[in-house]
Short mmCIF file of C-alpha atoms (C1' of nucleotides) in Angstrom, two decimals:
data_model
loop_
_atom_site.label_atom_id
_atom_site.label_comp_id
_atom_site.label_asym_id
_atom_site.label_seq_id
_atom_site.Cartn_x
_atom_site.Cartn_y
_atom_site.Cartn_z
CA UNK I 612 48.56 173.68 54.76
CA UNK I 613 45.90 174.37 57.35
CA UNK I 614 45.65 172.83 60.77
CA UNK I 615 43.17 170.17 59.85
CA UNK I 616 45.10 169.09 56.83
CA UNK I 617 48.27 167.91 58.47
CA UNK I 618 49.02 165.37 61.19
CA UNK I 619 50.37 168.13 63.41
CA UNK I 620 52.72 166.42 65.81
CA UNK I 621 51.28 163.08 65.02
CA UNK I 622 47.60 163.79 64.95
CA UNK I 623 47.28 160.55 63.08
CA UNK I 624 45.25 158.20 65.23
CA UNK I 625 46.76 155.22 63.50
CA UNK I 626 50.36 156.30 63.93
CA UNK I 627 49.79 157.16 67.57
CA UNK I 628 48.18 153.81 68.18
CA UNK I 629 51.00 151.88 66.54
CA UNK I 630 53.61 153.83 68.43
CA UNK I 631 51.95 153.01 71.72
CA UNK I 632 51.59 149.38 70.66
CA UNK I 633 55.30 149.12 69.94
CA UNK I 634 56.15 150.65 73.27
CA UNK I 635 53.78 148.60 75.37
CA UNK I 636 54.51 145.53 73.32
CA UNK I 637 58.14 145.64 74.26
CA UNK I 638 57.26 145.94 77.93
CA UNK I 639 55.00 142.93 77.92
CA UNK I 640 57.42 140.99 75.76
CA UNK I 641 60.19 141.65 78.23
CA UNK I 642 57.98 140.55 81.08
CA UNK I 643 56.99 137.33 79.33
CA UNK I 644 60.49 136.61 78.03
CA UNK I 645 61.34 134.11 80.78
CA UNK I 646 58.49 131.92 79.51
CA UNK I 647 59.74 132.07 75.97
CA UNK I 648 56.41 133.46 74.77
CA UNK I 649 55.85 136.77 73.04
CA UNK I 650 52.98 139.00 74.10
CA UNK I 651 51.05 138.10 70.98
CA UNK I 652 51.51 134.39 71.53
CA UNK I 653 50.40 134.72 75.12
CA UNK I 654 47.31 136.57 73.97
CA UNK I 655 46.58 133.95 71.38
CA UNK I 656 46.97 131.04 73.79
CA UNK I 657 44.75 132.83 76.25
CA UNK I 658 42.07 133.43 73.66
CA UNK I 659 42.13 129.76 72.77
CA UNK I 660 41.88 128.79 76.40
CA UNK I 661 38.82 130.87 77.16
CA UNK I 662 37.07 129.65 74.02
CA UNK I 663 35.78 126.12 73.65
CA UNK I 664 37.87 124.49 70.96
CA UNK I 665 37.27 127.47 68.70
CA UNK I 666 37.38 127.30 64.93
CA UNK I 667 40.18 129.32 63.39
CA UNK I 668 37.71 131.75 61.93
CA UNK I 669 36.21 132.37 65.35
CA UNK I 670 39.58 133.20 66.83
CA UNK I 671 40.46 135.47 63.95
CA UNK I 672 37.18 137.29 64.35
CA UNK I 673 37.57 137.69 68.10
CA UNK I 674 41.05 139.10 67.72
CA UNK I 675 40.13 141.08 64.61
CA UNK I 676 42.95 139.54 62.69
CA UNK I 677 43.26 138.15 59.21
CA UNK I 678 42.52 134.44 59.04
CA UNK I 679 45.68 133.69 57.14
CA UNK I 680 47.68 135.78 59.58
CA UNK I 681 46.27 133.69 62.38
CA UNK I 682 47.33 130.58 60.54
CA UNK I 683 50.89 131.89 60.26
CA UNK I 684 51.00 132.98 63.89
CA UNK I 685 49.74 129.62 65.02
CA UNK I 686 52.52 127.68 63.32
CA UNK I 687 55.31 128.27 65.84
CA UNK I 688 52.90 127.40 68.65
CA UNK I 689 51.95 124.15 66.95
CA UNK I 690 55.57 123.41 66.16
CA UNK I 691 56.47 123.88 69.82
CA UNK I 692 53.63 121.64 70.88
CA UNK I 693 51.52 124.20 72.71
CA UNK I 694 48.55 123.96 70.41
CA UNK I 695 46.94 121.33 68.22
CA UNK I 696 44.25 121.43 65.59
CA UNK I 697 41.59 118.97 64.49
CA UNK I 698 38.79 118.92 61.97
CA UNK I 699 35.25 119.76 63.01
CA UNK I 700 32.96 116.75 63.10
CA UNK I 701 30.15 118.28 61.09
CA UNK I 702 31.92 120.62 58.72
CA UNK I 703 35.14 119.34 57.30
CA UNK I 704 36.11 122.82 56.13
CA UNK I 705 36.36 123.94 59.73
CA UNK I 706 39.55 123.43 61.68
CA UNK I 707 39.30 123.73 65.42
CA UNK I 708 42.07 124.58 67.83
CA UNK I 709 42.88 123.61 71.39
CA UNK I 710 45.74 123.86 73.86
CA UNK I 711 47.81 120.76 74.54
CA UNK I 712 48.53 119.97 78.18
CA UNK I 713 51.97 121.36 77.53
CA UNK I 714 50.41 124.52 76.13
CA UNK I 715 48.17 124.81 79.17
CA UNK I 716 51.19 124.53 81.43
CA UNK I 717 53.08 127.12 79.44
CA UNK I 718 50.13 129.46 79.58
CA UNK I 719 49.88 129.04 83.35
CA UNK I 720 53.54 129.82 83.62
CA UNK I 721 53.22 132.91 81.41
CA UNK I 722 50.15 134.06 83.31
CA UNK I 723 52.27 134.64 86.38
CA UNK I 724 54.70 136.77 84.45
CA UNK I 725 51.85 138.58 82.75
CA UNK I 726 50.37 139.45 86.11
CA UNK I 727 53.52 141.23 87.13
CA UNK I 728 53.58 143.31 83.97
CA UNK I 729 49.88 144.03 84.12
CA UNK I 730 50.10 145.16 87.74
CA UNK I 731 53.17 147.20 86.98
CA UNK I 732 51.28 148.95 84.22
CA UNK I 733 48.14 149.54 86.20
CA UNK I 734 50.18 150.87 89.05
CA UNK I 735 51.60 153.49 86.73
CA UNK I 736 48.42 154.60 85.00
CA UNK I 737 45.86 153.61 87.58
CA UNK I 738 43.51 150.66 87.30
CA UNK I 739 40.49 152.78 86.46
CA UNK I 740 42.36 154.75 83.87
CA UNK I 741 43.61 151.52 82.33
CA UNK I 742 40.10 150.11 82.23
CA UNK I 743 38.86 153.25 80.51
CA UNK I 744 41.65 153.06 78.00
CA UNK I 745 40.85 149.44 77.21
CA UNK I 746 37.20 150.31 76.82
CA UNK I 747 38.09 153.12 74.45
CA UNK I 748 40.36 150.84 72.46
CA UNK I 749 37.71 148.15 72.24
CA UNK I 750 35.26 150.76 71.03
CA UNK I 751 37.70 151.88 68.36
CA UNK I 752 38.43 148.33 67.34
CA UNK I 753 34.74 147.58 66.94
CA UNK I 754 33.92 150.73 65.00
CA UNK I 755 32.26 150.07 61.71
CA UNK I 756 34.75 152.04 59.68
CA UNK I 757 34.63 152.08 55.91
CA UNK I 758 35.82 154.46 53.31
CA UNK I 759 32.87 156.30 51.80
CA UNK I 760 34.58 157.10 48.51
CA UNK I 761 35.47 155.19 45.36
CA UNK I 762 37.28 152.13 46.62
CA UNK I 763 34.14 150.60 48.06
CA UNK I 764 31.95 151.44 45.13
CA UNK I 765 31.47 147.75 44.68
CA UNK I 766 30.11 147.21 48.15
CA UNK I 767 27.82 150.19 47.91
CA UNK I 768 26.51 149.03 44.59
CA UNK I 769 25.81 145.65 46.06
CA UNK I 770 23.77 147.27 48.81
CA UNK I 771 21.88 149.68 46.61
CA UNK I 772 21.37 147.75 43.45
CA UNK I 773 19.08 144.71 43.60
CA UNK H 287 41.60 131.75 89.61
CA UNK H 288 40.58 135.04 91.16
CA UNK H 289 39.52 138.15 89.32
CA UNK H 290 42.86 139.88 89.39
CA UNK H 291 44.70 136.84 88.20
CA UNK H 292 43.12 136.39 84.81
CA UNK H 293 42.74 138.66 81.79
CA UNK H 294 38.96 138.47 82.10
CA UNK H 295 37.63 139.15 78.67
CA UNK H 296 40.85 140.60 77.51
CA UNK H 297 41.89 142.66 80.47
CA UNK H 298 45.33 142.62 78.97
CA UNK H 299 46.24 146.15 78.04
CA UNK H 300 48.71 144.91 75.50
CA UNK H 301 46.31 142.53 73.76
CA UNK H 302 43.61 145.17 73.67
CA UNK H 303 46.01 147.69 72.21
CA UNK H 304 47.21 145.33 69.50
CA UNK H 305 43.70 144.34 68.61
CA UNK H 306 42.73 147.97 68.14
CA UNK H 307 45.90 148.59 66.17
CA UNK H 308 45.10 145.78 63.76
CA UNK H 309 41.58 147.07 63.30
CA UNK H 310 42.46 150.70 62.80
CA UNK H 311 45.51 149.78 60.79
CA UNK H 312 43.39 148.06 58.21
CA UNK H 313 41.14 151.06 57.92
CA UNK H 314 43.99 153.46 57.30
CA UNK H 315 45.70 150.99 55.00
CA UNK H 316 42.56 150.72 52.91
CA UNK H 317 42.28 154.47 52.75
CA UNK H 318 45.88 154.89 51.68
CA UNK H 319 45.83 151.95 49.28
CA UNK H 320 45.31 154.09 46.16
CA UNK H 321 48.67 155.74 46.87
CA UNK H 322 50.41 152.42 47.21
CA UNK H 323 51.61 153.31 50.71
CA UNK H 324 50.81 151.44 53.89
CA UNK H 325 49.82 153.33 57.00
CA UNK H 326 53.20 152.70 58.55
CA UNK H 327 55.05 153.93 55.50
CA UNK H 328 52.91 157.03 55.41
CA UNK H 329 53.70 157.68 59.05
CA UNK H 330 57.38 157.15 58.46
CA UNK H 331 57.52 159.48 55.46
CA UNK H 332 55.63 162.07 57.44
CA UNK H 333 57.99 161.81 60.37
CA UNK H 334 60.93 162.29 58.04
CA UNK H 335 59.29 165.28 56.44
CA UNK H 336 58.64 167.13 59.68
CA UNK H 337 62.17 166.45 60.90
CA UNK H 338 65.21 168.13 59.40
CA UNK H 339 67.19 165.42 57.67
CA UNK H 340 66.99 163.30 60.82
CA UNK H 341 69.53 160.66 61.72
CA UNK H 342 68.13 157.15 61.76
CA UNK H 343 68.50 156.98 65.50
CA UNK H 344 66.44 160.14 65.90
CA UNK H 345 63.60 158.73 63.85
CA UNK H 346 63.67 155.45 65.71
CA UNK H 347 63.52 157.28 69.00
CA UNK H 348 60.66 159.52 67.92
CA UNK H 349 58.63 156.56 66.74
CA UNK H 350 59.75 154.37 69.64
CA UNK H 351 60.89 151.71 67.29
CA UNK H 352 63.95 149.52 67.15
CA UNK H 353 66.76 151.03 65.10
CA UNK H 354 67.23 147.89 63.06
CA UNK H 355 63.49 147.64 62.50
CA UNK H 356 63.57 151.15 61.14
CA UNK H 357 66.37 150.14 58.81
CA UNK H 358 64.31 147.26 57.48
CA UNK H 359 61.17 149.36 57.11
CA UNK H 360 63.09 152.01 55.25
CA UNK H 361 64.35 149.64 52.58
CA UNK H 362 61.23 149.41 50.43
CA UNK H 363 60.90 153.20 50.57
CA UNK H 364 64.49 153.65 49.42
CA UNK H 365 64.04 150.98 46.77
CA UNK H 366 60.98 152.81 45.44
CA UNK H 367 62.87 156.10 45.40
CA UNK H 368 60.84 157.93 48.04
CA UNK H 369 63.67 158.31 50.50
CA UNK H 370 67.43 158.64 50.35
CA UNK H 371 70.15 158.50 52.95
CA UNK H 372 73.51 160.21 53.27
CA UNK H 373 76.31 160.25 55.79
CA UNK H 374 76.51 162.98 58.38
CA UNK H 375 79.31 165.45 57.71
CA UNK H 376 80.80 165.37 61.19
CA UNK H 377 80.13 161.84 62.37
CA UNK H 378 80.58 159.11 59.83
CA UNK H 379 78.67 156.66 62.01
CA UNK H 380 75.51 158.71 61.56
CA UNK H 381 73.28 158.18 58.55
CA UNK H 382 70.75 160.88 57.82
CA UNK H 383 67.52 160.50 55.92
CA UNK H 384 65.51 162.77 53.65
CA UNK H 385 62.59 162.56 51.23
CA UNK H 386 63.32 162.68 47.53
CA UNK H 387 61.15 164.99 45.42
CA UNK H 388 59.33 161.89 44.35
CA UNK H 389 58.82 160.93 47.98
CA UNK H 390 57.53 164.40 48.75
CA UNK H 391 55.04 164.12 45.91
CA UNK H 392 53.92 160.70 47.09
CA UNK H 393 53.49 161.98 50.62
CA UNK H 394 51.38 164.89 49.37
CA UNK H 395 49.26 162.46 47.44
CA UNK H 396 48.85 160.18 50.44
CA UNK H 397 48.06 163.12 52.69
CA UNK H 398 44.84 163.71 50.80
CA UNK H 399 43.78 160.13 51.28
CA UNK H 400 44.85 160.22 54.91
CA UNK H 401 42.65 163.23 55.48
CA UNK H 402 39.59 161.35 54.35
CA UNK H 403 40.31 158.47 56.69
CA UNK H 404 41.20 160.75 59.56
CA UNK H 405 38.00 162.76 59.15
CA UNK H 406 35.97 159.61 58.80
CA UNK H 407 37.41 158.38 62.07
CA UNK H 408 36.97 161.61 63.96
CA UNK H 409 33.44 161.86 62.71
CA UNK H 410 32.70 158.50 64.27
CA UNK H 411 34.37 159.00 67.63
CA UNK H 412 34.34 162.77 67.85
CA UNK H 413 37.35 165.02 67.43
CA UNK H 414 37.72 165.70 71.14
CA UNK H 415 37.41 162.08 72.04
CA UNK H 416 40.00 161.21 69.42
CA UNK H 417 42.36 163.86 70.77
CA UNK H 418 41.95 162.47 74.27
CA UNK H 419 42.62 158.99 73.05
CA UNK H 420 45.79 160.09 71.28
CA UNK H 421 46.92 161.90 74.40
CA UNK H 422 46.32 158.79 76.47
CA UNK H 423 48.20 156.66 73.98
CA UNK H 424 51.12 159.06 73.91
CA UNK H 425 51.19 158.97 77.68
CA UNK H 426 51.26 155.19 77.65
CA UNK H 427 53.96 155.12 75.01
CA UNK H 428 56.12 157.46 77.02
CA UNK H 429 55.67 155.65 80.33
CA UNK H 430 58.90 154.63 81.93
CA UNK H 431 57.98 151.01 82.26
CA UNK H 432 60.48 148.47 83.46
CA UNK H 433 60.18 145.14 85.12
CA UNK H 434 61.12 145.47 88.79
CA UNK H 435 62.31 141.89 89.15
CA UNK H 436 65.35 139.91 88.11
CA UNK H 437 65.78 140.69 84.45
CA UNK H 438 66.92 144.24 85.07
CA UNK H 439 69.22 143.40 87.91
CA UNK H 440 72.00 144.78 85.75
CA UNK H 441 70.42 148.17 85.37
CA UNK H 442 69.62 148.40 89.04
CA UNK H 443 73.12 147.46 89.95
CA UNK H 444 74.45 150.14 87.66
CA UNK H 445 72.32 152.72 89.41
CA UNK H 446 73.06 151.64 92.92
CA UNK H 447 76.65 150.51 92.75
CA UNK H 448 79.14 153.12 91.58
"C1'" DC K 402 99.03 159.07 70.85
"C1'" DC K 403 96.92 154.28 72.04
"C1'" DC K 404 93.35 151.40 74.01
"C1'" DG K 405 89.13 150.00 75.67
"C1'" DA K 406 84.21 151.59 76.16
"C1'" DA K 407 80.31 153.65 73.94
"C1'" DA K 408 77.50 154.91 69.97
"C1'" DA K 409 75.23 154.15 65.28
"C1'" DG K 410 74.11 151.12 61.87
"C1'" DT K 411 73.87 146.58 59.24
"C1'" DG K 412 72.58 141.79 58.35
"C1'" DG K 413 70.62 137.58 59.73
"C1'" DC K 414 66.93 135.15 61.83
"C1'" DA K 415 62.24 134.81 63.71
"C1'" DT K 416 57.63 136.26 64.62
"C1'" DA K 417 53.50 139.32 63.31
"C1'" DT K 418 50.16 140.61 59.78
"C1'" DG K 419 47.92 141.32 55.37
"C1'" DC K 420 46.39 140.41 50.67
"C1'" DC K 421 45.69 137.38 46.84
"C1'" DA K 422 45.04 133.23 44.36
"C1'" DC K 423 43.61 128.54 45.13
"C1'" DT K 424 41.48 124.22 46.93
"C1'" DA K 425 38.10 121.72 49.41
"C1'" DA K 426 33.63 121.42 51.42
"C1'" DT K 427 28.92 123.40 51.98
"C1'" DT K 428 24.90 125.77 50.92
"C1'" DT K 429 21.65 127.58 47.79
"C1'" DA K 430 19.41 128.24 43.56
"C1'" DG K 431 16.82 126.05 39.81
"C1'" DC V 1491 19.61 116.54 42.52
"C1'" DT V 1492 23.31 119.51 40.11
"C1'" DA V 1493 25.71 123.75 39.10
"C1'" DA V 1494 26.80 128.33 40.87
"C1'" DA V 1495 27.94 130.93 44.85
"C1'" DT V 1496 29.73 131.01 49.47
"C1'" DT V 1497 32.68 129.67 53.30
"C1'" DA V 1498 37.01 128.09 55.71
"C1'" DG V 1499 41.65 127.44 55.26
"C1'" DT V 1500 46.37 127.19 52.97
"C1'" DG V 1501 50.54 128.83 50.75
"C1'" DG V 1502 53.20 132.38 48.71
"C1'" DC V 1503 54.84 136.99 48.79
"C1'" DA V 1504 55.71 141.44 51.09
"C1'" DT V 1505 55.98 144.57 54.84
"C1'" DA V 1506 56.47 145.39 60.07
"C1'" DT V 1507 59.27 144.70 64.19
"C1'" DG V 1508 62.59 142.85 67.48
"C1'" DC V 1509 66.87 140.90 69.22
"C1'" DC V 1510 71.61 139.65 68.67
"C1'" DA V 1511 76.16 139.59 66.84
"C1'" DC V 1512 79.24 142.39 64.33
"C1'" DT V 1513 81.78 146.43 62.11
"C1'" DT V 1514 82.97 151.09 61.95
"C1'" DT V 1515 83.60 155.39 64.26
"C1'" DT V 1516 84.11 158.25 68.11
"C1'" DC V 1517 85.36 159.44 72.51
"C1'" DG V 1518 87.45 159.34 77.11
"C1'" DG V 1519 91.08 158.56 79.71
"C1'" DG V 1520 96.14 157.28 80.57
#
DNA sequence: CCCGAAAAGTGGCATATGCCACTAATTTAG
DNA sequence: CTAAATTAGTGGCATATGCCACTTTTCGGG
């Protein structure tokens, strides 16, 4: 097996990324623990806050996550009263989401904890370095990746055939 | 709210990392789909292969994942006959893991698919850039992060008080 | 040799994510 | 305007991960 053929000591970009995500995830989770929120929930609440009563699809797109996954993830937050949903006025298919006042308060509380973790992290790797890393990750996330081979034959056909 | 206090447009290192992981994860999952393995399973099988009948704890440590999580993740692979476990000769607490011949075959099969995805990715971002990114991610994963405040009072005490 | 502390896993419970099959509501052909 | 195609979500099923409470073994003193 030649060099290019095997993941060397984890040459797999995906495996490396997940490993780092697990590691950093635990750190942020620990930091946010006092608030009772997980890092993912914090991120989700924040995304909702900065958007204007976003539709579920909009959130899913922004976070590059499956729509149904978003629905699942949202449930505990709705159950705990941090978030509420309501139908769009013009398109009844669309369900919009917003923070409740309780959710806003919880987010504010978590934000303080988040700041500590974030600063701790940036202190370790350097603010500039961290910014570069985030930029690189955003670039990766927004890549237009698609398998060129068989699997997507359908899609290709759709593009090439009338 | 001042600049440093809010995650701007996702200034959260953790959120950015997870977002990228979801995105890239789907790409690799799609690529590996024909083999029936998920990206995580592929990575786990690979890790087992390059180790010498590793103990579960060793695998968990290498992948920076919770030991119990590893146990859960391993179940489907054992169920499908790709992996088998056996007790360590000297320490009955230790459970070692190895690929079955079937697992080895499956890994070889998946490796071909992985190569396509990996090359596709490196073609997009550049091999050097990808290597740098992996290095940065490994560095982040191996950071010795710990909250300085209350939560770890115990640990601090253990270090300072005899 | 016996006991309490430490180490390695297991099982249960909860969240995180995805895919697929469906349902409801819209939009677009004809 | 009506039927086909598209869009937005939901619910079910399966894997991914973590934490906590235990159980089983070891190990380190007395």
